[in-house]
PDB file of C-alpha atoms in Angstrom:
ATOM      1  CA  MET A   1      -2.129  -3.402  40.608  1.00 79.00           C
ATOM      2  CA  MET A   2      -1.600  -6.174  38.210  1.00 83.00           C
ATOM      3  CA  PHE A   3      -5.339  -6.351  36.595  1.00 89.00           C
ATOM      4  CA  ARG A   4      -5.408  -2.373  36.983  1.00 90.00           C
ATOM      5  CA  THR A   5      -2.946  -3.135  34.338  1.00 92.00           C
ATOM      6  CA  ILE A   6      -4.494  -5.404  32.782  1.00 91.00           C
ATOM      7  CA  GLU A   7      -8.066  -3.047  32.017  1.00 93.00           C
ATOM      8  CA  GLN A   8      -5.609  -0.175  30.955  1.00 93.00           C
ATOM      9  CA  GLN A   9      -4.561  -2.625  28.402  1.00 94.00           C
ATOM     10  CA  ARG A  10      -7.736  -3.625  27.094  1.00 95.00           C
ATOM     11  CA  ARG A  11      -9.686  -0.362  27.397  1.00 94.00           C
ATOM     12  CA  LEU A  12      -6.465   0.551  24.912  1.00 95.00           C
ATOM     13  CA  VAL A  13      -7.466  -2.436  23.038  1.00 94.00           C
ATOM     14  CA  SER A  14     -10.562  -1.225  22.949  1.00 94.00           C
ATOM     15  CA  ASP A  15      -9.997   1.801  21.585  1.00 94.00           C
ATOM     16  CA  ALA A  16      -7.669   1.367  19.840  1.00 94.00           C
ATOM     17  CA  GLN A  17     -10.256  -0.849  17.539  1.00 94.00           C
ATOM     18  CA  SER A  18     -12.824   2.086  17.500  1.00 93.00           C
ATOM     19  CA  MET A  19     -11.102   4.143  16.145  1.00 92.00           C
ATOM     20  CA  THR A  20      -9.735   2.399  13.322  1.00 90.00           C
ATOM     21  CA  ARG A  21     -13.519   1.460  12.839  1.00 89.00           C
ATOM     22  CA  LYS A  22     -14.399   5.078  12.684  1.00 88.00           C
ATOM     23  CA  ALA A  23     -11.562   5.426  10.863  1.00 86.00           C
ATOM     24  CA  LYS A  24     -11.906   2.972   8.103  1.00 83.00           C
ATOM     25  CA  ARG A  25     -16.279   4.556   7.452  1.00 81.00           C
ATOM     26  CA  ARG A  26     -15.275   8.372   6.989  1.00 81.00           C
ATOM     27  CA  ARG A  27     -12.429   7.253   3.715  1.00 76.00           C
ATOM     28  CA  MET A  28     -13.630   6.756   0.578  1.00 62.00           C
ATOM     29  CA  PRO A  29     -13.644   3.788  -1.401  1.00 65.00           C
ATOM     30  CA  THR A  30     -11.330   1.442  -3.305  1.00 63.00           C
ATOM     31  CA  ARG A  31     -12.117   2.446  -6.455  1.00 64.00           C
ATOM     32  CA  GLU A  32     -13.386   6.365  -5.909  1.00 66.00           C
ATOM     33  CA  ARG A  33      -9.747   6.797  -4.747  1.00 64.00           C
ATOM     34  CA  SER A  34      -7.891   5.109  -7.297  1.00 69.00           C
ATOM     35  CA  THR A  35     -10.323   7.059  -9.497  1.00 70.00           C
ATOM     36  CA  ALA A  36      -9.820  10.416  -7.995  1.00 69.00           C
ATOM     37  CA  LYS A  37      -5.968   9.407  -7.594  1.00 70.00           C
ATOM     38  CA  ILE A  38      -5.932   9.300 -11.605  1.00 70.00           C
ATOM     39  CA  LEU A  39      -8.255  12.895 -12.231  1.00 69.00           C
ATOM     40  CA  GLU A  40      -5.673  14.044  -9.563  1.00 69.00           C
ATOM     41  CA  GLN A  41      -2.160  12.810 -11.779  1.00 69.00           C
ATOM     42  CA  GLY A  42      -4.285  14.351 -15.721  1.00 67.00           C
ATOM     43  CA  ILE A  43      -4.896  11.766 -17.884  1.00 57.00           C
ATOM     44  CA  GLY A  44      -2.159  12.917 -20.303  1.00 55.00           C
ATOM     45  CA  SER A  45       0.682  11.918 -17.247  1.00 54.00           C
ATOM     46  CA  THR A  46      -0.748   8.518 -17.488  1.00 51.00           C
ATOM     47  CA  SER A  47      -0.873   8.317 -21.307  1.00 55.00           C
ATOM     48  CA  ALA A  48       2.636   9.517 -21.287  1.00 55.00           C
ATOM     49  CA  ASN A  49       4.032   6.415 -18.424  1.00 56.00           C
ATOM     50  CA  ALA A  50       2.088   3.777 -21.419  1.00 56.00           C
ATOM     51  CA  SER A  51       4.030   4.988 -24.355  1.00 55.00           C
ATOM     52  CA  MET A  52       7.398   4.923 -22.596  1.00 56.00           C
ATOM     53  CA  GLN A  53       6.898   1.750 -20.670  1.00 57.00           C
ATOM     54  CA  GLN A  54       5.832   0.253 -24.310  1.00 62.00           C
ATOM     55  CA  ALA A  55       8.889   1.786 -25.778  1.00 63.00           C
ATOM     56  CA  GLU A  56      10.589  -0.629 -24.250  1.00 69.00           C
ATOM     57  CA  THR A  57      10.912  -3.981 -26.032  1.00 79.00           C
ATOM     58  CA  VAL A  58      13.343  -7.655 -24.753  1.00 79.00           C
ATOM     59  CA  ASP A  59      15.091  -9.689 -27.831  1.00 83.00           C
ATOM     60  CA  TYR A  60      14.468 -12.805 -26.309  1.00 85.00           C
ATOM     61  CA  THR A  61      17.331 -14.026 -29.480  1.00 90.00           C
ATOM     62  CA  LYS A  62      19.927 -11.966 -26.621  1.00 87.00           C
ATOM     63  CA  PRO A  63      21.619 -13.320 -24.209  1.00 85.00           C
ATOM     64  CA  ALA A  64      21.282 -12.319 -20.878  1.00 80.00           C
ATOM     65  CA  THR A  65      23.045  -9.562 -18.892  1.00 78.00           C
ATOM     66  CA  ALA A  66      25.004  -9.643 -16.308  1.00 77.00           C
ATOM     67  CA  TYR A  67      24.911  -7.281 -13.856  1.00 77.00           C
ATOM     68  CA  ASP A  68      28.587  -6.568 -11.534  1.00 77.00           C
ATOM     69  CA  VAL A  69      26.846  -8.424  -7.861  1.00 79.00           C
ATOM     70  CA  GLU A  70      25.069 -11.450  -9.813  1.00 67.00           C
ATOM     71  CA  GLN A  71      27.652 -14.874 -10.031  1.00 66.00           C
ATOM     72  CA  TRP A  72      27.070 -17.105 -12.505  1.00 59.00           C
TER      73      TRP A  72
END
């Protein structure tokens, strides 16, 4: 019974490895996925997010404001 269980575990691991390899082969390369995601979102929304990020500037001459959870 113990040997049968060990064989089942080995088979389970082997099957999982082969399924993972198959899934990775079918998947698009990383670069193509990132490009497809950008195209799905649209170029206009990406440039709007970039302009919002550029609007925030930090004034380093002022002291940092502490949040309620911070202890100074």
